[in-house]
């Protein structure tokens, strides 16, 4: 099964322009907590007999989508 992925290929630049790092934003990522609905069911009706009252999703704040904010900082490898 195929699936669409967002990929960041990490390669050090020849000259470092910004000491705060390289910033990348990945948009339109479906919130896995609410599955893009922007709201989640409240707990309470154990048997699920009543339609669930819904709360706004705290993770995406109701947007249904997330943004991945990635910062890459380059430094010497001192692990070897
Ligand atoms: Zn959400």
PDB file of C-alpha atoms and ligand atoms in Angstrom:
ATOM      1  CA  UNK A   1       0.000   0.000   0.000  1.00  0.00           C
ATOM      2  CA  UNK A   2       1.356   3.417  -0.949  1.00  0.00           C
ATOM      3  CA  UNK A   3       1.314   6.375   1.311  1.00  0.00           C
ATOM      4  CA  UNK A   4       2.335  10.012   0.975  1.00  0.00           C
ATOM      5  CA  UNK A   5       5.232  11.108   3.177  1.00  0.00           C
ATOM      6  CA  UNK A   6       6.969  14.405   3.810  1.00  0.00           C
ATOM      7  CA  UNK A   7      10.718  13.915   3.877  1.00  0.00           C
ATOM      8  CA  UNK A   8      13.561  16.196   4.955  1.00  0.00           C
ATOM      9  CA  UNK A   9      16.926  15.333   3.453  1.00  0.00           C
ATOM     10  CA  UNK A  10      19.596  16.553   5.857  1.00  0.00           C
ATOM     11  CA  UNK A  11      22.825  17.774   4.278  1.00  0.00           C
ATOM     12  CA  UNK A  12      25.190  20.309   5.875  1.00  0.00           C
ATOM     13  CA  UNK A  13      25.444  23.560   3.931  1.00  0.00           C
ATOM     14  CA  UNK A  14      28.857  24.587   2.600  1.00  0.00           C
ATOM     15  CA  UNK A  15      28.773  27.726   4.736  1.00  0.00           C
ATOM     16  CA  UNK A  16      26.644  28.205   7.799  1.00  0.00           C
ATOM     17  CA  UNK A  17      24.599  31.385   7.336  1.00  0.00           C
ATOM     18  CA  UNK A  18      22.398  31.277  10.412  1.00  0.00           C
ATOM     19  CA  UNK A  19      23.806  30.085  13.726  1.00  0.00           C
ATOM     20  CA  UNK A  20      20.258  29.613  15.006  1.00  0.00           C
ATOM     21  CA  UNK A  21      19.908  26.691  12.622  1.00  0.00           C
ATOM     22  CA  UNK A  22      17.973  25.830   9.518  1.00  0.00           C
ATOM     23  CA  UNK A  23      14.192  26.039   9.932  1.00  0.00           C
ATOM     24  CA  UNK A  24      11.717  23.888   8.031  1.00  0.00           C
ATOM     25  CA  UNK A  25       7.931  23.765   8.348  1.00  0.00           C
ATOM     26  CA  UNK A  26       5.807  20.847   7.246  1.00  0.00           C
ATOM     27  CA  UNK A  27       2.154  21.825   6.908  1.00  0.00           C
ATOM     28  CA  UNK A  28      -1.169  20.038   6.626  1.00  0.00           C
ATOM     29  CA  UNK A  29      -0.356  17.064   8.843  1.00  0.00           C
ATOM     30  CA  UNK A  30      -3.557  15.410  10.027  1.00  0.00           C
ATOM     31  CA  UNK A  31      -3.827  15.444  13.809  1.00  0.00           C
ATOM     32  CA  UNK A  32      -3.657  11.815  14.990  1.00  0.00           C
ATOM     33  CA  UNK A  33      -5.493  12.581  18.228  1.00  0.00           C
ATOM     34  CA  UNK A  34      -8.761  13.651  16.536  1.00  0.00           C
ATOM     35  CA  UNK A  35      -8.016  12.177  13.093  1.00  0.00           C
ATOM     36  CA  UNK A  36      -8.522  15.595  11.507  1.00  0.00           C
ATOM     37  CA  UNK A  37     -11.979  16.222  13.005  1.00  0.00           C
ATOM     38  CA  UNK A  38     -10.825  18.939  15.391  1.00  0.00           C
ATOM     39  CA  UNK A  39     -12.847  17.494  18.243  1.00  0.00           C
ATOM     40  CA  UNK A  40     -12.779  14.413  20.425  1.00  0.00           C
ATOM     41  CA  UNK A  41     -15.570  12.662  22.327  1.00  0.00           C
ATOM     42  CA  UNK A  42     -15.913  13.354  26.018  1.00  0.00           C
ATOM     43  CA  UNK A  43     -15.699  10.433  28.356  1.00  0.00           C
ATOM     44  CA  UNK A  44     -18.728   9.502  30.376  1.00  0.00           C
ATOM     45  CA  UNK A  45     -21.100   7.162  28.583  1.00  0.00           C
ATOM     46  CA  UNK A  46     -19.304   3.875  29.188  1.00  0.00           C
ATOM     47  CA  UNK A  47     -21.577   1.800  26.940  1.00  0.00           C
ATOM     48  CA  UNK A  48     -21.694   4.348  24.109  1.00  0.00           C
ATOM     49  CA  UNK A  49     -25.496   4.342  24.025  1.00  0.00           C
ATOM     50  CA  UNK A  50     -25.855   8.112  23.837  1.00  0.00           C
ATOM     51  CA  UNK A  51     -24.272  10.303  21.153  1.00  0.00           C
ATOM     52  CA  UNK A  52     -21.034  11.521  22.694  1.00  0.00           C
ATOM     53  CA  UNK A  53     -20.621  15.151  23.643  1.00  0.00           C
ATOM     54  CA  UNK A  54     -17.574  16.507  21.892  1.00  0.00           C
ATOM     55  CA  UNK A  55     -14.657  18.562  23.217  1.00  0.00           C
ATOM     56  CA  UNK A  56     -12.275  20.617  21.139  1.00  0.00           C
ATOM     57  CA  UNK A  57      -9.055  18.685  20.468  1.00  0.00           C
ATOM     58  CA  UNK A  58      -6.370  20.075  22.780  1.00  0.00           C
ATOM     59  CA  UNK A  59      -3.519  18.938  20.526  1.00  0.00           C
ATOM     60  CA  UNK A  60      -4.533  20.785  17.346  1.00  0.00           C
ATOM     61  CA  UNK A  61      -6.776  23.355  19.051  1.00  0.00           C
ATOM     62  CA  UNK A  62      -9.650  22.341  16.823  1.00  0.00           C
ATOM     63  CA  UNK A  63      -7.846  22.853  13.517  1.00  0.00           C
ATOM     64  CA  UNK A  64      -7.614  19.144  12.749  1.00  0.00           C
ATOM     65  CA  UNK A  65      -4.162  19.754  11.338  1.00  0.00           C
ATOM     66  CA  UNK A  66      -0.676  20.090  12.809  1.00  0.00           C
ATOM     67  CA  UNK A  67       2.511  21.794  11.694  1.00  0.00           C
ATOM     68  CA  UNK A  68       5.900  20.156  12.187  1.00  0.00           C
ATOM     69  CA  UNK A  69       8.425  22.868  12.980  1.00  0.00           C
ATOM     70  CA  UNK A  70      11.884  21.356  12.440  1.00  0.00           C
ATOM     71  CA  UNK A  71      15.147  23.095  13.333  1.00  0.00           C
ATOM     72  CA  UNK A  72      18.494  21.624  12.247  1.00  0.00           C
ATOM     73  CA  UNK A  73      21.596  22.867  14.070  1.00  0.00           C
ATOM     74  CA  UNK A  74      25.054  21.788  12.971  1.00  0.00           C
ATOM     75  CA  UNK A  75      27.827  21.170  15.476  1.00  0.00           C
ATOM     76  CA  UNK A  76      30.961  19.038  15.738  1.00  0.00           C
ATOM     77  CA  UNK A  77      30.426  15.337  16.331  1.00  0.00           C
ATOM     78  CA  UNK A  78      32.122  14.780  19.683  1.00  0.00           C
ATOM     79  CA  UNK A  79      30.730  11.296  20.196  1.00  0.00           C
ATOM     80  CA  UNK A  80      33.687   9.550  18.523  1.00  0.00           C
TER      81      UNK A  80
HETATM   82 ZN1  LIG B   1      -6.670  17.263  16.853  1.00  0.00          ZN
END
